[in-house]
Amino acid sequence: MTLDFIVGLPEIVLLAGACALMLADLYVKDVERRVSYAIAQAVLLVTAAATIFVLLGSGGELVYAFNKLYVADFMAHMLKLTAYGAVSLALVYSRQYLIDRGLMTGEFLTLLLFALLGMMVMMSANSFIAIYLGLELLSLCLYAMVALNRDSAASTEAAMKYFILGALASGMLLYGMSMLYGATGTLTITEVAKQLALLSKDSTQQTFLVFGLVFMVCGLAFKLGVAPFHMWIPDVYHGAPTAVTLVIGTAPKLAAFAMAMRLLVNGLLELAVDWQQMLSILAVLSMAIGNVTAIAQSNLKRMLAYSTIAHMGFMLLGLLSGVVGGNWRNAADAYGAAMFYTIVYVLMSVGSFGMLLLLSHKGFECEKLDDLKGLNRRNPWYAFLLLLIMFSLAGVPPTVGFYAKLMVLSAAVSAGMIWLAVVAVLFSLVGAYYYLRIVKLMYFDEPVIAAPVYVQPLGVRVLMSTNGLALLALGILPQPLMTLCLVAIKGL
Amino acid sequence: MLLSLAIWVPILAGLLALATGGDRNAPLQRQIALAGAIAGFLVTLPLYTGFDLRNPGMQFVEHRAWIPQFNVFYTLGVDGISMLFILLNAFTTVLVVIAGWSVIQQRVAQYMGAFLLMSGLLNGVFCALDGLLFYVFFEATLIPMFVIIGVWGGANRVYAALKFFLYTLFGSLLMLVALLYLYNKSGGSFAIRDWWKLPLPLAAQLWLFFGLLFAFAVKVPMWPVHTWLPDAHVEAPTGGSVVLAAIMLKLGAYGFVRFTLPILPDASRELAWLMIALSLIAVVYIGLVALVQTDMKKLIAYSSISHMGFVTLGFFIFNSYGIEGALIQMISHGFISAAMFLCVGVMYDRMYTRNIADYGGVVNTMPKFAAFMMLFAMANCGLPATSGFVGEFMVIMGTIKVSFWLAFAAATTLVFGAAYTLWMYKRVIFGAIGNEEVAKLKDLNSREFLVLGLLAIAVLFMGIYPLPFTEVMHASVNDLLRHMALPKF
């Protein structure tokens, strides 16, 4: 029993920290919430230390805890550490933005930490119930954060849409889970896998299982934000304050990826043939709708929202090429590719939304395409960083975005799905257009806004530069991250 | 080590120039760029002097692990086919830096930095022996070129830059799928030299052929995917046009000899008729299109497409005259097209127009310039004793061995080439002084004289004594032909 609590230490630390922050914030009078902000960052740091402690203690081996409700493996640790990084960066980038708009409140910080807790539970879940609880904790925090700017009609509308559709998706997920529970008699994911292997392949059972699977994939697709379950993404990204968009668009993707791995790969690998077909339809639709629709957007946040849809579709290419004709030889490479893609996407997404935050200032939201015009004249360094981010999103070498695409394409080709690789490649060509348009606006056009860019504190600029240059550095030396992803997948 | 230097010296110099900040430091930035370009050229010279003429294989090979998970290696090496392009590229970079010395006054560091970065990346393309490394360099060159055209180009630069980028990206992405297929078929190897030995059924070869064809045909560019080139050329600044014509177009043709011919020999033979047909259309039809252009840069751009038609023709007739002639033509076209674009640049910098109709009688005010341009115009039509003659003559010789009528069609370029080049020359240079602007023109300054003089020496030397260029190719080209004669399935 004590061991269980040690394995779950990161979540416990974060929960205690978040509660402490909630109480401490009551006594903070300062509008800028310096103390609360510092506490939040410190909690993240301590949680990261706890995670590393657990990781070193177990030697990266897989450990179950709490009657197999909870699993701690290398993938969970790695995704959690990435999520802490993303959340911490999100706080740094959005601090000034939130202060300027009077949104830097204890509620924001507390909700952010609780959302992170939800993600961590999802990443470490080994039971349908745990996954569902984590998901709801995350989602409820995010609904509230979207509506944080309560005087804004757009934010409220976005929050309502998000809530209603999110509730629907959770319902579908639960329905699917209940069917699988009915068929297998257990909620523990690893047990479900064992039961499925034992179940005879008679057709009635199979129909029942696939029926449950469809509902589960629908719920999953909603959380990942892939077409045709993507409708909420543009509205929420657009309506939420940019700081919240940054949060929604980054770390939760890691949690959604973890959820997909836990449910589909850990649990339902026996049904791979069925869910791979579903995912391939979702992938093609997402790449098509995301990339084509993004071209028509004049709002940067909406454009990035559609870009997210396209990227998640691309990521699915990795997930769906793991099992070929009952052969799992390809699995580690394919799922490793998907994980690499997700982590890289989060890094790029933090950078792109972070840049929008850095370019905004009091009374000005940088969210229209035209706001980027002539950025090279106003601040060449920011323009260069955003250029790196855009080329990385477009998948042009030598940035790391290229390797992310390469790995999933390679997985698809070695699974024999060359047509899918060609489709993906053609849509990424379409996608290249709107990323290039950003570069065009920054470099080729004359500035509309004459004022120089508001200068952020040195620390923020250093972090932003590191974030942008990391895309280049990882592109020149991608091996370490690839190895980590592969180790994580092999340790499942 | 030499090849790594050839790649990284210009890149580091470019980064250094970029790091020096704004236009306040422009003189320093120019000096850094020039020093970097010259150093980049000097480190490539030992490639020629130390080259073993009898060795058909790769020389100066470097081999290091890069991405072990995908079996990707940082493998560099040159043979007789690729070595000269590295020298040509390094040489062109020096010219481009000098040519942009006083013309570029805004964002000097970014201009010089972009060209130096591109020079290093282009060297990487020519010596990469790993498929993925090749692809990374091949794609990365798009970024600086996109910025160069878009930032320093003419009125319609944005359209041209986007068109250039998307066209070439389309081709390269299909190539990426083809490379991944080869990677899978070869049991997880990206080494180009392993792929040469890989047995492939004809059906797979044909698919791969088309996958690669798009990438290379767009870059060459071959008819009918050539339409990005005139737009890009017209809008690019002079230096951009020079690098584009002299080096970037060669990437596509180089891809044919490095990938298509040795990896897919059977498909190449099977589809040679298609390639020959497309090449001849480029030679004849695009030659006629060039005739009616009113913009000098556009005319030279079309002339480039027509000349590159000769290159692809030479590759796909499968004899040593054809392939060596094509390679010589590539190098010669590197000199001549660079010179022609620089000539247009010289006039544009004085008059800010490229319309043929705005000129006339330039010889009266710029006699030295007129003499240089005469030489380059003659070389462009393939006059004997200039480099333009050697390659075209060899390709026609090679083609005659295959079919008289093909050779006849190809040879019409000598007529059309002379027609459009000399007619343009006549309208621009000769005749009475066209207008007051022309009357006020000043002749070449010493920097322009130096650049054009160097190119004139290169064009004449190569035309009179081509042996130093051809002798390095013999061993590798013969080896390639022997390799291609064996079926792969």
Coordinates of C-alpha atoms in Angstrom, one line a residue, chain A:
Chain A
M1 CA 0.0 0.0 0.0
T2 CA 2.8 2.5 0.8
L3 CA 4.4 1.5 -2.5
D4 CA 1.2 2.6 -4.2
F5 CA 1.4 6.0 -2.8
I6 CA 5.0 6.3 -3.8
V7 CA 4.2 5.4 -7.4
G8 CA 1.4 7.9 -7.4
L9 CA 3.6 10.6 -5.8
P10 CA 3.5 13.1 -8.8
E11 CA -0.3 13.3 -8.8
I12 CA -0.4 13.5 -5.0
V13 CA 2.2 16.3 -5.0
L14 CA 0.3 18.2 -7.7
L15 CA -3.0 17.8 -5.9
A16 CA -1.6 19.0 -2.6
G17 CA 0.2 21.9 -4.4
A18 CA -3.0 22.9 -6.3
C19 CA -5.0 23.0 -3.1
A20 CA -2.3 24.9 -1.3
L21 CA -2.3 27.4 -4.1
M22 CA -6.1 27.8 -4.0
L23 CA -5.9 28.6 -0.3
A24 CA -2.8 30.8 -0.4
D25 CA -4.3 32.9 -3.3
L26 CA -7.0 34.0 -0.9
Y27 CA -4.5 36.1 1.0
V28 CA -2.7 37.5 -2.1
K29 CA -3.8 41.1 -2.6
D30 CA -1.4 41.9 -5.5
V31 CA -3.2 42.3 -8.9
E32 CA -0.3 40.7 -10.7
R33 CA -0.4 37.6 -8.4
R34 CA 3.4 37.4 -8.2
V35 CA 3.2 35.0 -5.3
S36 CA 0.5 32.8 -6.8
Y37 CA 2.4 32.6 -10.0
A38 CA 5.6 31.7 -8.3
I39 CA 3.8 29.0 -6.3
A40 CA 2.3 27.5 -9.4
Q41 CA 5.7 27.3 -11.1
A42 CA 7.2 25.9 -7.9
V43 CA 4.5 23.2 -7.8
L44 CA 5.2 22.3 -11.3
L45 CA 8.9 22.0 -10.5
V46 CA 8.3 19.9 -7.5
T47 CA 5.9 17.6 -9.4
A48 CA 8.6 17.2 -12.1
A49 CA 11.1 16.3 -9.4
A50 CA 8.6 13.8 -7.9
T51 CA 8.1 12.3 -11.4
I52 CA 11.8 11.9 -11.9
F53 CA 12.1 10.4 -8.4
V54 CA 9.5 7.8 -9.3
L55 CA 11.1 7.2 -12.7
L56 CA 14.6 6.6 -11.2
G57 CA 13.1 4.6 -8.4
S58 CA 11.5 2.2 -10.8
G59 CA 14.3 2.3 -13.3
G60 CA 11.7 3.1 -16.0
E61 CA 10.1 -0.3 -15.5
L62 CA 6.4 -0.7 -15.7
V63 CA 4.7 -0.6 -12.2
Y64 CA 1.0 -1.1 -11.5
A65 CA -0.6 0.5 -8.4
F66 CA -4.0 0.8 -6.7
N67 CA -5.3 -2.5 -7.8
K68 CA -4.2 -2.0 -11.3
L69 CA -6.2 1.2 -11.6
Y70 CA -3.0 3.1 -12.1
V71 CA 0.1 2.4 -14.2
A72 CA 3.4 4.1 -14.2
D73 CA 5.6 3.3 -17.2
F74 CA 8.2 5.2 -19.2
M75 CA 5.6 6.5 -21.6
A76 CA 3.5 8.0 -18.8
H77 CA 6.6 9.6 -17.2
M78 CA 7.8 11.0 -20.4
L79 CA 4.5 12.4 -21.5
K80 CA 4.0 13.9 -18.0
L81 CA 7.4 15.6 -18.0
T82 CA 6.6 17.0 -21.5
A83 CA 3.2 18.2 -20.2
Y84 CA 4.8 20.0 -17.2
G85 CA 7.2 21.7 -19.6
A86 CA 4.3 22.8 -21.9
V87 CA 2.2 24.1 -19.0
S88 CA 5.1 25.9 -17.4
L89 CA 6.0 27.5 -20.8
A90 CA 2.3 28.4 -21.3
L91 CA 2.4 30.2 -17.9
V92 CA 5.5 32.1 -18.8
Y93 CA 4.3 33.2 -22.2
S94 CA 0.8 34.2 -21.0
R95 CA 1.7 36.0 -17.8
Q96 CA 1.9 39.5 -19.2
Y97 CA -1.1 38.9 -21.4
L98 CA -3.2 37.8 -18.5
I99 CA -2.1 40.7 -16.3
D100 CA -2.9 43.2 -19.1
R101 CA -6.4 41.8 -19.3
G102 CA -7.1 41.4 -15.6
L103 CA -7.3 37.6 -16.1
M104 CA -4.3 36.7 -13.9
T105 CA -6.4 35.3 -11.1
G106 CA -6.1 32.5 -8.6
E107 CA -8.8 30.7 -10.5
F108 CA -6.8 30.6 -13.7
L109 CA -3.8 29.1 -11.9
T110 CA -5.7 26.6 -9.9
L111 CA -7.8 25.4 -12.8
L112 CA -4.6 25.1 -14.8
L113 CA -3.0 22.8 -12.2
F114 CA -6.2 20.8 -11.8
A115 CA -6.4 20.4 -15.6
L116 CA -2.8 19.1 -15.5
L117 CA -3.8 16.7 -12.8
G118 CA -6.6 15.4 -15.1
M119 CA -4.1 14.9 -17.9
M120 CA -1.7 13.0 -15.6
V121 CA -4.5 10.7 -14.5
M122 CA -5.3 10.0 -18.1
M123 CA -1.6 9.3 -18.9
S124 CA -1.3 6.8 -16.1
A125 CA -4.7 5.2 -16.2
N126 CA -5.1 1.5 -16.5
S127 CA -8.8 1.4 -16.1
F128 CA -11.8 2.8 -18.0
I129 CA -12.9 4.5 -14.9
A130 CA -9.6 6.2 -14.3
I131 CA -9.4 7.4 -17.8
Y132 CA -12.9 8.8 -17.6
L133 CA -12.2 10.5 -14.3
G134 CA -9.0 12.1 -15.6
L135 CA -10.8 13.2 -18.8
E136 CA -13.6 14.8 -16.9
L137 CA -11.3 16.6 -14.5
L138 CA -9.4 17.9 -17.5
S139 CA -12.5 18.9 -19.5
L140 CA -14.3 20.6 -16.7
C141 CA -11.3 22.7 -15.9
L142 CA -10.9 23.6 -19.6
Y143 CA -14.6 24.6 -19.9
A144 CA -14.2 27.0 -17.0
M145 CA -11.0 28.4 -18.4
V146 CA -12.5 29.1 -21.8
A147 CA -15.2 31.1 -20.1
L148 CA -12.8 32.9 -17.8
N149 CA -13.2 36.2 -19.6
R150 CA -16.9 36.3 -18.6
D151 CA -17.7 39.6 -20.1
S152 CA -16.7 38.4 -23.6
A153 CA -19.7 37.0 -25.5
A154 CA -17.4 35.0 -27.8
S155 CA -15.7 33.3 -24.9
T156 CA -19.0 32.4 -23.3
E157 CA -20.3 31.0 -26.5
A158 CA -17.2 29.0 -27.1
A159 CA -17.4 27.6 -23.6
M160 CA -21.0 26.6 -24.1
K161 CA -20.3 24.8 -27.3
Y162 CA -17.3 23.1 -25.9
F163 CA -19.3 22.0 -22.8
I164 CA -22.2 20.6 -24.8
L165 CA -20.2 18.8 -27.4
G166 CA -17.7 17.6 -24.8
A167 CA -20.5 16.2 -22.7
L168 CA -21.8 14.4 -25.7
A169 CA -18.4 12.9 -26.5
S170 CA -17.9 11.8 -22.9
G171 CA -21.3 10.1 -23.1
M172 CA -20.3 8.2 -26.2
L173 CA -17.0 7.2 -24.6
L174 CA -18.9 5.9 -21.5
Y175 CA -21.4 4.0 -23.6
G176 CA -18.6 2.3 -25.5
M177 CA -16.8 1.5 -22.3
S178 CA -20.0 0.0 -20.8
M179 CA -20.4 -2.3 -23.9
L180 CA -16.8 -3.5 -23.5
Y181 CA -17.5 -4.0 -19.9
G182 CA -20.5 -6.1 -20.7
A183 CA -18.5 -8.2 -23.2
T184 CA -15.4 -8.7 -21.0
G185 CA -16.6 -8.3 -17.5
T186 CA -13.8 -6.0 -16.4
L187 CA -12.9 -2.4 -16.4
T188 CA -9.1 -2.8 -16.1
I189 CA -7.5 -2.2 -19.5
T190 CA -4.9 -4.9 -19.3
E191 CA -7.6 -7.4 -18.2
V192 CA -9.8 -6.4 -21.1
A193 CA -6.9 -7.2 -23.4
K194 CA -6.5 -10.6 -21.9
Q195 CA -10.2 -11.3 -22.1
L196 CA -10.4 -10.2 -25.7
A197 CA -7.6 -12.6 -26.6
L198 CA -9.6 -15.4 -24.9
L199 CA -12.9 -14.6 -26.4
S200 CA -13.9 -16.8 -29.3
K201 CA -14.0 -15.1 -32.6
D202 CA -17.7 -15.9 -33.1
S203 CA -19.6 -13.2 -35.0
T204 CA -22.1 -12.1 -32.4
Q205 CA -19.4 -11.3 -29.9
Q206 CA -17.4 -9.6 -32.5
T207 CA -20.3 -7.4 -33.6
F208 CA -20.9 -6.4 -30.0
L209 CA -17.3 -5.5 -29.4
V210 CA -17.0 -3.6 -32.6
F211 CA -20.2 -1.7 -31.7
G212 CA -18.6 -0.6 -28.4
L213 CA -15.4 0.2 -30.2
V214 CA -17.1 2.6 -32.6
F215 CA -18.5 4.6 -29.7
M216 CA -15.1 4.6 -28.0
V217 CA -13.3 5.8 -31.1
C218 CA -15.9 8.6 -31.5
G219 CA -15.3 9.8 -28.0
L220 CA -11.6 9.6 -28.6
A221 CA -11.8 11.4 -31.9
F222 CA -13.6 14.2 -30.3
K223 CA -10.9 14.7 -27.6
L224 CA -8.2 14.5 -30.2
G225 CA -10.1 16.9 -32.4
V226 CA -10.0 15.0 -35.6
A227 CA -12.6 15.3 -38.4
P228 CA -15.6 14.8 -38.4
F229 CA -15.6 15.5 -34.7
H230 CA -13.6 18.7 -35.0
M231 CA -16.3 21.3 -35.1
W232 CA -15.6 22.6 -31.6
I233 CA -11.9 23.2 -32.2
P234 CA -12.1 26.4 -34.4
D235 CA -14.7 28.0 -32.2
V236 CA -13.0 27.2 -29.0
Y237 CA -9.6 28.2 -30.2
H238 CA -11.0 31.4 -31.5
G239 CA -13.3 32.3 -28.7
A240 CA -11.0 31.6 -25.8
P241 CA -8.5 34.1 -24.6
T242 CA -5.2 33.4 -26.4
A243 CA -3.6 32.3 -23.2
V244 CA -6.3 29.6 -22.7
T245 CA -6.0 28.6 -26.3
L246 CA -2.4 28.0 -25.7
V247 CA -3.2 25.7 -22.9
I248 CA -5.9 23.8 -24.7
G249 CA -3.9 23.4 -27.9
T250 CA -0.8 21.9 -26.3
A251 CA -0.6 19.6 -23.2
P252 CA -4.1 18.1 -23.6
K253 CA -3.0 16.7 -26.9
L254 CA -0.4 14.6 -25.0
A255 CA -3.2 13.4 -22.7
A256 CA -5.4 12.5 -25.7
F257 CA -2.5 10.6 -27.3
A258 CA -2.0 8.7 -24.0
M259 CA -5.6 7.9 -23.9
A260 CA -5.6 6.6 -27.4
M261 CA -2.6 4.4 -26.6
R262 CA -4.1 3.1 -23.4
L263 CA -7.5 2.3 -24.9
L264 CA -6.6 1.1 -28.3
V265 CA -3.2 -0.3 -28.0
N266 CA -3.0 -1.5 -24.4
G267 CA -6.7 -2.6 -24.3
L268 CA -8.0 -3.3 -27.7
L269 CA -5.1 -4.4 -29.8
E270 CA -7.0 -7.6 -30.6
L271 CA -9.5 -5.4 -32.5
A272 CA -6.7 -3.5 -34.3
V273 CA -8.0 -4.4 -37.8
D274 CA -11.3 -2.7 -37.0
W275 CA -10.0 0.5 -35.3
Q276 CA -7.2 0.9 -37.8
Q277 CA -9.9 1.2 -40.6
M278 CA -11.8 3.8 -38.6
L279 CA -8.7 5.8 -37.9
S280 CA -7.6 5.8 -41.5
I281 CA -11.0 7.4 -42.4
L282 CA -10.6 9.9 -39.6
A283 CA -7.0 10.6 -40.7
V284 CA -7.8 11.3 -44.3
L285 CA -10.8 13.5 -43.4
S286 CA -8.8 15.5 -40.9
M287 CA -6.0 16.1 -43.2
A288 CA -8.3 17.2 -46.0
I289 CA -10.7 19.3 -43.9
G290 CA -8.0 20.8 -41.7
N291 CA -5.6 21.8 -44.5
V292 CA -8.1 23.0 -47.0
T293 CA -10.2 25.0 -44.6
A294 CA -7.2 26.6 -42.9
I295 CA -6.4 28.4 -46.2
A296 CA -9.7 30.3 -46.1
Q297 CA -9.1 31.7 -42.5
S298 CA -8.2 35.2 -41.9
N299 CA -7.9 34.8 -38.2
L300 CA -4.7 33.3 -37.0
K301 CA -6.2 31.4 -34.1
R302 CA -8.7 29.8 -36.4
M303 CA -6.0 29.0 -38.9
L304 CA -3.9 27.3 -36.2
A305 CA -7.0 25.5 -35.0
Y306 CA -7.6 24.0 -38.5
S307 CA -3.9 23.3 -38.6
T308 CA -4.2 21.3 -35.4
I309 CA -6.9 19.2 -36.9
A310 CA -4.7 18.4 -39.9
H311 CA -1.7 17.6 -37.6
M312 CA -3.8 15.2 -35.5
G313 CA -4.9 13.5 -38.6
F314 CA -1.2 13.1 -39.6
M315 CA -0.5 11.7 -36.2
L316 CA -3.2 9.1 -36.6
L317 CA -1.2 7.8 -39.6
G318 CA 1.3 6.5 -37.0
L319 CA -1.3 5.0 -34.8
L320 CA -3.0 3.1 -37.6
S321 CA 0.0 1.5 -39.2
G322 CA 1.1 -0.6 -36.2
V323 CA -0.4 -3.9 -37.0
V324 CA -0.2 -5.4 -40.5
G325 CA -2.2 -8.5 -41.1
G326 CA -2.0 -9.7 -37.5
N327 CA 1.8 -9.0 -37.5
W328 CA 3.0 -6.6 -34.7
R329 CA 6.5 -6.2 -36.0
N330 CA 5.8 -2.7 -37.1
A331 CA 4.1 -1.7 -33.9
A332 CA 6.9 -0.1 -31.9
D333 CA 8.1 2.0 -34.8
A334 CA 4.6 3.1 -35.7
Y335 CA 3.4 4.1 -32.2
G336 CA 6.8 5.6 -31.5
A337 CA 6.3 7.7 -34.6
A338 CA 2.9 8.9 -33.4
M339 CA 4.4 9.7 -30.0
F340 CA 7.2 11.7 -31.6
Y341 CA 4.7 13.5 -33.7
T342 CA 2.6 14.5 -30.7
I343 CA 5.5 15.7 -28.7
V344 CA 6.9 17.7 -31.6
Y345 CA 3.5 19.1 -32.4
V346 CA 3.1 20.3 -28.8
L347 CA 6.5 22.0 -29.0
M348 CA 5.5 23.8 -32.2
S349 CA 2.1 24.7 -30.9
V350 CA 3.5 26.2 -27.7
G351 CA 5.8 28.2 -29.8
S352 CA 3.2 29.5 -32.3
F353 CA 0.5 30.4 -29.7
G354 CA 3.2 31.8 -27.5
M355 CA 4.4 34.1 -30.2
L356 CA 0.8 35.4 -30.6
L357 CA 0.8 36.2 -26.9
L358 CA 4.2 37.9 -27.1
L359 CA 3.0 40.1 -30.0
S360 CA -0.1 41.1 -28.2
H361 CA -0.1 43.9 -25.6
K362 CA -2.5 45.9 -23.6
G363 CA -5.5 46.8 -25.7
F364 CA -4.2 44.9 -28.7
E365 CA -4.8 41.2 -29.7
C366 CA -2.5 39.8 -32.2
E367 CA -4.9 37.4 -33.9
K368 CA -5.5 38.5 -37.5
L369 CA -3.2 37.5 -40.3
D370 CA -2.6 41.1 -41.1
D371 CA -1.2 41.7 -37.6
L372 CA 1.9 39.8 -38.7
K373 CA 2.6 42.0 -41.7
G374 CA 6.1 43.2 -41.9
L375 CA 7.2 41.6 -38.7
N376 CA 10.7 41.3 -40.1
R377 CA 10.9 45.1 -40.1
R378 CA 9.6 45.5 -36.6
N379 CA 11.4 42.7 -34.9
P380 CA 13.7 40.5 -37.1
W381 CA 14.4 38.0 -34.3
Y382 CA 10.7 37.2 -33.5
A383 CA 10.1 37.0 -37.3
F384 CA 12.9 34.5 -37.6
L385 CA 11.6 32.3 -34.7
L386 CA 8.2 32.3 -36.2
L387 CA 9.7 31.4 -39.6
L388 CA 11.3 28.4 -38.0
I389 CA 8.0 27.4 -36.3
M390 CA 6.1 27.8 -39.6
F391 CA 8.5 25.8 -41.6
S392 CA 8.5 23.2 -38.9
L393 CA 4.7 23.0 -39.0
A394 CA 4.9 22.7 -42.7
G395 CA 7.4 19.9 -42.4
V396 CA 10.3 21.4 -44.3
P397 CA 13.7 20.1 -43.3
P398 CA 16.0 20.8 -41.5
T399 CA 13.4 21.5 -38.8
V400 CA 12.1 18.8 -36.6
G401 CA 8.6 18.9 -38.1
F402 CA 10.0 17.2 -41.1
Y403 CA 11.2 14.2 -39.0
A404 CA 7.8 13.9 -37.4
K405 CA 6.2 13.7 -40.8
L406 CA 8.9 11.4 -42.0
M407 CA 8.5 8.9 -39.2
V408 CA 4.7 8.6 -39.6
L409 CA 5.0 8.4 -43.4
S410 CA 7.7 5.7 -43.0
A411 CA 5.4 3.8 -40.7
A412 CA 2.6 4.0 -43.2
V413 CA 4.8 2.9 -46.1
S414 CA 6.2 0.0 -44.3
A415 CA 2.7 -1.1 -43.3
G416 CA 2.1 -1.2 -47.1
M417 CA -0.3 1.8 -47.1
I418 CA 1.4 3.7 -49.8
W419 CA -1.8 5.3 -51.0
L420 CA -2.3 6.8 -47.6
A421 CA 1.2 8.1 -47.6
V422 CA 0.6 9.8 -50.9
V423 CA -2.7 11.3 -49.8
A424 CA -0.9 12.6 -46.6
V425 CA 1.9 14.1 -48.7
L426 CA -0.5 15.8 -51.0
F427 CA -2.5 17.4 -48.2
S428 CA 0.7 18.5 -46.5
L429 CA 1.5 20.3 -49.7
V430 CA -1.8 22.1 -49.4
G431 CA -0.9 22.8 -45.8
A432 CA 2.4 24.3 -46.8
Y433 CA 0.6 27.1 -48.5
Y434 CA -0.9 28.7 -45.4
Y435 CA 2.2 28.3 -43.4
L436 CA 4.2 30.0 -46.2
R437 CA 1.6 32.7 -46.2
I438 CA 2.6 33.6 -42.7
V439 CA 6.3 33.8 -43.7
K440 CA 5.2 35.9 -46.7
L441 CA 3.3 38.3 -44.5
M442 CA 6.3 38.7 -42.1
Y443 CA 9.0 39.0 -44.7
F444 CA 7.6 40.3 -47.9
D445 CA 4.9 42.7 -46.8
E446 CA 5.2 46.2 -45.4
P447 CA 4.1 46.6 -41.7
V448 CA 0.6 47.9 -41.1
I449 CA 1.4 48.7 -37.5
A450 CA 4.3 51.1 -37.2
A451 CA 5.0 50.7 -33.5
P452 CA 7.9 48.4 -32.5
V453 CA 7.0 45.2 -30.8
Y454 CA 6.4 45.4 -27.1
V455 CA 9.6 44.1 -25.4
Q456 CA 9.0 41.3 -23.0
P457 CA 11.3 40.6 -20.1
L458 CA 14.6 38.9 -20.9
G459 CA 13.6 35.6 -19.4
V460 CA 10.5 35.3 -21.7
R461 CA 12.6 36.2 -24.7
V462 CA 15.2 33.6 -23.8
L463 CA 12.6 30.9 -23.4
M464 CA 10.9 31.8 -26.6
S465 CA 14.2 31.7 -28.5
T466 CA 15.1 28.4 -26.9
N467 CA 11.7 27.1 -27.9
G468 CA 12.1 28.2 -31.5
L469 CA 15.7 27.1 -31.9
A470 CA 14.9 23.7 -30.3
L471 CA 12.9 23.0 -33.4
L472 CA 16.1 23.5 -35.5
A473 CA 18.4 21.7 -33.0
L474 CA 16.1 18.7 -32.8
G475 CA 15.9 18.7 -36.5
I476 CA 19.6 18.5 -36.9
L477 CA 20.0 15.9 -34.1
P478 CA 16.6 14.1 -33.9
Q479 CA 18.0 10.8 -32.6
P480 CA 17.7 11.3 -28.8
L481 CA 14.0 12.1 -28.9
M482 CA 13.3 9.3 -31.3
T483 CA 15.1 6.8 -29.0
L484 CA 13.1 8.1 -26.0
C485 CA 9.9 7.6 -27.8
L486 CA 10.9 4.1 -28.9
V487 CA 11.9 3.1 -25.4
A488 CA 8.6 4.5 -24.1
I489 CA 6.6 2.4 -26.6
K490 CA 8.6 -0.7 -26.0
G491 CA 8.0 -0.3 -22.3
L492 CA 4.2 -0.4 -22.6

